[in-house]
Amino acid sequence: MSKLFPKRFKLLFHFVKTFLLLSTILRLIFVIWVINEVDISFFKIGNTLLIGFLFDIGTVSFFAVPYALYLLVFPKKWYGSLFDRMVTWFAYTLGLVIFLFSFFAEITFWEEFKSRFNFIAVDYLIYTYEVVKNINESYPIPLLVGGILLLTALLLFITKRKGIFQKTFHNETTFRQKLLPTAFFIAIATIFALFIKNKDAEQFENRYNNEIAKTGIYSFFAAFQNNELSFTDFYKTLSINEAFAEINAEFRKRGDSLVFPKKELIYRNISNIDSLPEQKPNVIFICVESLSAKFLGSFGNTENITPTLDSLADHSLFFNNLFANGTRTVRGMEAITLSIPPTPGRSIVKRENNQHIFTIGEVFKQKGYDRNFFYGGDGYFDNMNSFFGGNGFNIVDRGRGFLLDKSINTTRTNIEDDEVTFENAWGIADEDIYNKVIKVADEAHKKGKPFFDFVMTTSNHRPYTYPEGKIDIPSGSGRSGAVKYTDYAIGKFLRKAEKKEWYKNTLIIIMADHCASSAGRQELDVNNYHIPALILNLPNTVPQKVDKMASQIDIFPTLFSLLNWNYNTNLYGTDILKMKPEEERAFVGTYRKLGLLKGDGKLMVLGDQKVSNFYQWNRESNELTPLKESKTFLNEIISNYQTADYLFSNGGLKLNSLGLAD
């Protein structure tokens, strides 16, 4: 060891040991955190920790290389000089601060996502206002910063007390002796940079073991490099002709008529076979932040935190077997507006070249509607304003100075200070955004033109703060309070809306964007995609509970059918009410795992190493039991996901490719 780390390298060796110790402590914390979910059999937990240790060595090598090169080229005669001391103390202190900050940051990230740093953490670097403010409102920042500084000072003191600085500055280590440790760190860093991928840590069936085996800093930079995935490069595929033949055959079975049957498109005509007159009521769609089905009393919750939604379940078209397509708001927006299976990598809402494409807004436009997008924060966040504004929606948000690109032709209305009674990191209270919706609806009603409003709420989100005195749970006390306030605000909105002249001709749709949590020990935790949805105030429709399994992508095609609309469409969704038992299905996925769940509980999952896994899902236990793969099922899931990815990547979602004027 003395040859590998001569005296000149004593501090660097101590730095490496400190990182390995901190990382091991963090890994053990995560094991204890999910002790009931992680596989702790001797072999599995041993391999988990071993793989994690190897990734720790690779990670710390990237930090060690710059200082090792400095030590290599710095002349012996200047060891311990003022310059040498300044560089060494600064580098060591900075390294400790980074490690300790990462230590605490990973704990808060794990609390929210039960995952190591991923592309979500990368996205958060972009939207610093919301993230920093959210952290400040959710955690005792002075205490955390003070703790980091105190631990840094303690580690510096211990290092100095052990004489490690002294040995680093006062020695006779030669250039030749410094070559071996420098080459050692360069070799490890090179191997990890060129040959080791973050997903190589995923050697287990249990997702928690896979996450614990990773190293947070390494995972962060891996996500920074790879937040978009090529479907054809990473997933099982069919020939593109086969894929489109498969998916379009399904559309024909539904009775749809392809507009361009010889092209690699899905654009088709939906006809109202009953020849009933079309209805054109106003439509207000409320997309509720993080509303898991398990929060509702209708699904067995006993906390009584959703009295409004539970009462509406008996007076609406209530979908009780509906699943979110993804795990983030932008995934929900993608599924709802584009009615498309989730493409791998980043959501289309956040990608470039996502404007002037076919959305549900285009169908509303065909029927003469004004389209509005409401958000209680600044819609710059997650690229929402660019996506909605670039696809024909007017924007109503809480602007903070972020301007839309000049190429986006839309009207943007700001929510002013005097319209806000409460605001936190993510935006204004739900009551305030609903008041703005009513105000804009009043103005639209005077013009006599139908409107479609897409309303994105924010109150059911960490830090879980809301106006005091509205409900019997104190603000900021946790998720249950945020859910109950969210439910309260919906009830208050409906009572106000019912008094408006336009209400009798207005449908209200309420649906979650995704569940409050999505992580589980299996590669897809199906229960954590189950969300509520309902359609209220439907004319000539008897309230009913719909048991058919479906996805977010199906809600608006179902609505269009209920309104007896004839229209051309580029949407993958279908009318839930007309689904046959064998047609029931839901698309569920993460940014890497792409799943297709059938009504009988069979689940196929495509992975990004050109793998597929087939399971039987047990709804009661939420367990996945492996099955022998079905070729028919495999072709079905590939054709859906591959064509969706192909259409976006090759302009097949663009209005001009469908012969539509923008």
XYZ file of C-alpha atoms in Angstrom, residues 43-465:
423
model
C -25.836 -13.555 -1.428
C -28.054 -10.753 -2.784
C -27.232 -8.140 -0.157
C -23.547 -9.070 -0.302
C -23.472 -8.590 -4.066
C -25.456 -5.359 -3.733
C -22.867 -3.912 -1.369
C -19.950 -5.255 -3.413
C -21.221 -3.774 -6.668
C -21.879 -0.516 -4.826
C -18.328 -0.504 -3.458
C -16.899 -0.976 -6.957
C -19.027 1.894 -8.286
C -17.847 4.020 -5.345
C -14.229 3.370 -6.346
C -15.000 4.308 -9.931
C -16.800 7.475 -8.844
C -14.096 8.710 -6.469
C -11.472 8.065 -9.146
C -12.930 10.860 -11.269
C -12.432 13.214 -8.328
C -8.953 11.844 -7.600
C -7.484 12.158 -11.107
C -7.153 15.997 -11.228
C -5.382 16.140 -7.864
C -3.251 13.090 -8.693
C -2.072 14.828 -11.868
C -1.311 17.934 -9.815
C 0.753 15.860 -7.383
C 2.529 14.153 -10.277
C 3.756 17.318 -12.020
C 4.330 19.512 -8.948
C 8.092 19.726 -8.281
C 9.475 18.161 -5.101
C 11.380 21.313 -4.170
C 8.056 23.185 -3.739
C 6.327 20.572 -1.559
C 4.665 22.373 1.329
C 4.961 25.829 -0.223
C 2.225 28.384 0.334
C 0.818 27.667 -3.118
C 0.892 23.921 -2.491
C -0.882 24.319 0.839
C -3.558 26.621 -0.610
C -4.328 24.278 -3.514
C -4.389 21.197 -1.288
C -6.547 22.654 1.473
C -8.990 24.153 -1.038
C -9.289 20.958 -3.113
C -9.736 18.736 -0.061
C -12.304 21.056 1.533
C -14.261 21.402 -1.713
C -14.273 17.634 -2.171
C -15.614 17.083 1.348
C -18.349 19.682 0.864
C -19.415 18.043 -2.417
C -19.533 14.598 -0.828
C -21.448 15.761 2.237
C -23.871 17.824 0.163
C -24.479 14.794 -2.065
C -24.989 12.672 1.065
C -27.822 14.866 2.355
C -29.239 15.565 -1.124
C -29.520 11.851 -1.846
C -31.440 11.295 1.381
C -34.020 13.945 0.436
C -34.208 12.592 -3.138
C -34.671 9.041 -1.850
C -37.434 10.213 0.465
C -39.385 11.524 -2.524
C -38.536 9.014 -5.266
C -37.006 5.926 -3.572
C -34.282 6.133 -6.184
C -30.721 7.299 -6.729
C -30.261 10.505 -8.688
C -31.777 10.169 -12.148
C -32.977 12.404 -14.977
C -35.397 14.108 -12.576
C -32.438 15.430 -10.601
C -30.895 16.669 -13.851
C -34.119 18.471 -14.775
C -34.146 20.116 -11.365
C -30.851 21.833 -12.182
C -32.674 23.760 -14.901
C -35.583 24.965 -12.776
C -33.616 26.318 -9.844
C -36.301 28.765 -8.645
C -38.946 26.130 -7.949
C -36.482 23.544 -6.664
C -34.518 25.808 -4.337
C -37.687 27.374 -2.979
C -39.300 23.958 -2.520
C -36.253 22.687 -0.611
C -36.236 25.828 1.508
C -39.939 25.373 2.348
C -39.681 21.625 2.933
C -36.511 21.236 4.963
C -34.623 23.157 7.710
C -32.011 24.579 5.343
C -29.991 26.516 7.964
C -29.726 23.323 9.994
C -28.692 21.243 6.973
C -26.127 23.780 5.750
C -24.854 24.184 9.275
C -24.548 20.416 9.576
C -22.588 20.164 6.324
C -20.200 22.935 7.413
C -19.813 21.440 10.891
C -19.054 17.969 9.524
C -16.617 19.475 7.016
C -14.805 21.306 9.818
C -14.753 18.117 11.922
C -13.285 16.045 9.086
C -10.667 18.733 8.415
C -9.754 18.750 12.100
C -9.444 14.942 12.223
C -7.336 14.928 9.080
C -4.992 17.563 10.448
C -4.857 15.928 13.898
C -3.767 12.630 12.315
C -0.846 14.425 10.646
C -2.002 13.627 7.130
C -1.454 17.166 5.833
C 2.020 17.117 7.402
C 2.942 13.871 5.631
C 1.642 15.225 2.329
C 3.699 18.412 2.546
C 6.912 16.997 4.044
C 8.305 13.992 2.195
C 10.830 12.949 -0.396
C 8.486 11.215 -2.835
C 10.061 11.135 -6.308
C 8.441 11.566 -9.701
C 8.824 7.849 -10.405
C 7.070 6.936 -7.141
C 4.182 9.209 -8.079
C 3.634 7.507 -11.450
C 2.028 4.349 -10.075
C -0.792 5.963 -7.994
C -1.504 8.469 -10.749
C -1.720 5.701 -13.366
C -3.927 3.690 -10.985
C -6.572 6.409 -10.730
C -6.394 7.258 -14.430
C -6.850 3.586 -15.331
C -9.913 3.160 -13.107
C -11.484 6.417 -14.305
C -10.855 5.405 -17.940
C -12.412 1.967 -17.457
C -15.535 3.481 -15.910
C -15.745 6.258 -18.514
C -15.460 3.918 -21.475
C -16.812 0.547 -20.417
C -18.968 0.762 -17.286
C -22.526 2.050 -17.563
C -24.750 3.061 -14.684
C -27.245 0.350 -15.605
C -24.482 -2.257 -15.107
C -25.270 -1.943 -11.406
C -28.720 -3.390 -12.100
C -27.996 -7.071 -11.585
C -31.046 -7.953 -9.490
C -34.752 -8.568 -9.969
C -35.459 -6.380 -6.944
C -35.433 -2.720 -7.991
C -34.336 -1.534 -4.553
C -31.218 -3.710 -4.697
C -30.428 -2.183 -8.078
C -30.816 1.373 -6.787
C -28.817 0.745 -3.609
C -25.987 -0.770 -5.660
C -25.577 2.491 -7.556
C -23.604 5.537 -6.491
C -25.546 8.800 -6.475
C -22.947 11.092 -8.050
C -22.196 8.565 -10.786
C -25.926 8.092 -11.430
C -26.393 11.842 -11.707
C -23.789 12.281 -14.430
C -25.028 9.165 -16.219
C -28.531 10.684 -16.298
C -27.082 14.000 -17.475
C -25.584 12.238 -20.499
C -28.486 9.924 -21.289
C -31.902 11.523 -20.805
C -33.085 10.557 -24.269
C -33.141 6.992 -25.543
C -33.366 5.788 -29.119
C -36.065 3.142 -29.279
C -34.453 1.333 -32.204
C -31.033 1.278 -30.519
C -32.116 0.158 -27.060
C -35.380 -1.818 -27.373
C -36.713 -4.852 -29.166
C -38.185 -3.863 -32.506
C -40.119 -5.089 -35.500
C -39.574 -3.862 -39.017
C -41.282 -0.494 -39.235
C -43.714 -1.878 -41.828
C -44.654 -4.729 -39.482
C -45.108 -2.342 -36.573
C -47.496 -0.073 -38.474
C -49.346 -3.025 -39.992
C -49.882 -4.405 -36.481
C -51.103 -1.151 -34.918
C -53.274 -0.105 -37.852
C -54.915 -3.525 -37.903
C -56.028 -2.824 -34.340
C -57.455 0.545 -35.357
C -59.398 -1.063 -38.202
C -60.901 -3.584 -35.765
C -62.329 -0.634 -33.848
C -63.992 0.594 -37.025
C -61.570 3.460 -37.656
C -60.839 4.468 -41.235
C -57.202 5.277 -42.124
C -56.822 8.532 -44.026
C -53.395 7.593 -45.455
C -53.437 3.772 -45.481
C -50.225 3.479 -47.517
C -48.157 5.800 -45.340
C -46.422 5.142 -42.032
C -49.039 7.120 -40.136
C -51.981 6.358 -37.855
C -54.110 9.362 -38.910
C -57.669 8.173 -39.320
C -61.342 9.117 -39.234
C -63.671 8.397 -36.307
C -67.333 8.321 -37.307
C -70.374 8.701 -35.107
C -72.159 5.521 -36.180
C -75.368 6.407 -34.350
C -75.739 9.614 -36.384
C -76.745 11.488 -33.254
C -76.279 15.255 -33.275
C -72.918 16.480 -32.031
C -72.844 18.245 -28.674
C -70.418 21.066 -27.966
C -70.421 21.881 -24.264
C -67.609 23.770 -22.595
C -65.000 21.406 -21.155
C -62.898 22.095 -18.064
C -60.253 19.463 -17.463
C -58.639 19.489 -14.009
C -55.339 17.646 -13.912
C -54.707 17.018 -10.206
C -51.131 16.811 -8.993
C -50.083 13.412 -7.552
C -53.575 12.089 -6.787
C -53.145 8.348 -6.223
C -56.299 6.239 -6.233
C -55.358 4.961 -2.783
C -56.085 8.406 -1.297
C -59.814 8.117 -2.051
C -62.334 6.536 0.249
C -63.863 5.076 -2.923
C -60.785 2.848 -3.140
C -60.650 1.892 0.516
C -58.900 4.825 2.210
C -60.218 5.388 5.747
C -58.713 8.844 6.470
C -61.711 10.731 5.001
C -59.421 13.119 3.124
C -61.385 13.148 -0.165
C -65.047 13.692 0.786
C -65.740 15.764 -2.339
C -64.294 13.268 -4.808
C -65.917 10.372 -3.001
C -69.310 12.048 -3.267
C -68.728 12.782 -6.968
C -67.974 9.112 -7.602
C -71.712 8.387 -7.287
C -72.811 11.305 -9.472
C -70.487 11.058 -12.462
C -68.948 8.759 -14.995
C -66.337 7.368 -12.587
C -63.404 5.343 -13.949
C -62.178 3.084 -11.186
C -59.730 0.944 -13.166
C -57.659 3.652 -14.818
C -53.862 3.832 -14.876
C -51.435 6.699 -15.353
C -49.013 6.285 -18.218
C -46.005 7.592 -16.331
C -44.578 8.872 -13.087
C -44.256 12.629 -13.618
C -46.505 15.560 -14.490
C -45.006 15.982 -17.954
C -45.696 12.306 -18.630
C -49.308 12.801 -17.626
C -49.565 15.850 -19.868
C -47.999 13.908 -22.731
C -50.460 11.036 -22.316
C -53.492 13.279 -21.972
C -52.771 15.790 -24.743
C -51.134 13.500 -27.295
C -52.977 10.308 -26.304
C -49.792 8.368 -26.970
C -47.906 5.548 -25.226
C -44.938 6.996 -23.289
C -41.816 7.259 -25.435
C -38.508 6.309 -23.742
C -36.279 8.987 -22.263
C -37.637 12.466 -21.746
C -41.285 13.305 -22.150
C -42.268 14.848 -25.487
C -43.442 17.879 -23.476
C -39.776 18.618 -22.722
C -38.236 17.726 -26.062
C -37.298 19.952 -28.934
C -39.431 20.050 -32.066
C -42.617 19.367 -30.081
C -44.701 22.243 -31.458
C -47.321 22.275 -34.241
C -48.173 18.637 -33.550
C -51.525 16.872 -33.284
C -52.988 17.079 -29.769
C -56.489 16.827 -28.316
C -56.464 20.604 -28.720
C -56.551 20.095 -32.478
C -59.786 18.101 -32.167
C -61.290 20.889 -30.075
C -60.086 23.401 -32.657
C -61.878 21.435 -35.415
C -65.075 21.871 -33.383
C -64.640 25.623 -32.896
C -63.315 25.768 -29.327
C -60.982 28.247 -27.668
C -58.214 26.378 -25.824
C -56.583 27.567 -22.608
C -53.838 26.177 -20.385
C -53.871 27.220 -16.717
C -50.936 26.780 -14.358
C -50.452 28.325 -10.924
C -46.693 28.652 -11.245
C -44.589 29.918 -14.113
C -45.248 27.624 -17.072
C -41.609 27.962 -18.032
C -41.161 25.081 -15.598
C -40.878 21.738 -17.410
C -41.299 23.544 -20.751
C -45.085 23.587 -20.288
C -45.694 27.020 -21.808
C -43.656 26.249 -24.904
C -45.463 22.947 -25.394
C -48.995 24.207 -24.854
C -48.421 27.617 -26.421
C -46.683 26.027 -29.395
C -49.679 23.758 -29.918
C -52.444 26.341 -30.025
C -53.328 26.901 -26.361
C -53.600 30.298 -24.747
C -51.495 30.495 -21.568
C -52.730 31.648 -18.158
C -49.970 31.377 -15.569
C -48.097 33.068 -12.755
C -45.316 34.583 -14.842
C -42.031 35.501 -13.187
C -40.298 37.036 -16.157
C -39.577 33.996 -18.312
C -40.653 34.944 -21.819
C -42.036 32.674 -24.510
C -40.059 32.235 -27.685
C -41.088 34.794 -30.296
C -41.946 31.990 -32.709
C -44.811 30.871 -30.457
C -48.020 32.578 -31.498
C -50.252 32.579 -28.424
C -51.903 34.841 -25.882
C -50.398 34.804 -22.406
C -52.332 36.144 -19.425
C -50.606 36.674 -16.098
C -52.191 35.807 -12.749
C -51.700 39.066 -10.865
C -50.690 39.560 -7.224
C -54.150 40.739 -6.196
C -55.600 37.432 -7.470
C -53.365 35.385 -5.179
C -54.160 34.612 -1.535
C -51.496 31.928 -0.997
C -48.386 30.821 -2.867
C -45.533 28.392 -2.304
C -42.577 27.123 -4.324
C -44.691 25.473 -7.029
C -47.380 28.082 -7.461
C -50.578 29.545 -6.136
C -53.117 27.649 -4.037
C -55.654 25.550 -5.911
C -58.465 27.865 -4.781
C -56.737 30.763 -6.517
C -56.214 28.937 -9.812
C -59.866 27.846 -9.820
C -60.965 31.451 -9.220
C -58.957 32.429 -12.281
C -60.558 29.632 -14.301
C -64.019 30.920 -13.355
C -63.044 34.478 -14.243
C -61.780 33.464 -17.689
C -64.877 31.276 -18.210
C -67.115 34.250 -17.460
C -65.308 36.266 -20.143
C -65.486 33.410 -22.672
C -69.206 32.912 -22.023
C -69.870 36.517 -22.962
C -68.232 35.872 -26.356
C -70.519 32.909 -26.974
C -67.714 30.559 -28.049
C -67.167 27.146 -26.418
C -63.950 26.746 -24.474
C -61.669 23.915 -23.443
C -59.583 24.595 -20.334
C -56.660 22.416 -19.264
C -56.015 23.226 -15.587
C -52.874 21.969 -13.817
C -53.007 22.091 -10.006
C -50.032 22.357 -7.627
C -51.179 22.162 -3.993
C -50.739 18.394 -3.594
C -46.953 18.617 -3.771
C -44.144 18.919 -1.285
C -43.867 21.135 0.815
C -47.631 20.351 1.236
C -48.472 23.909 2.279
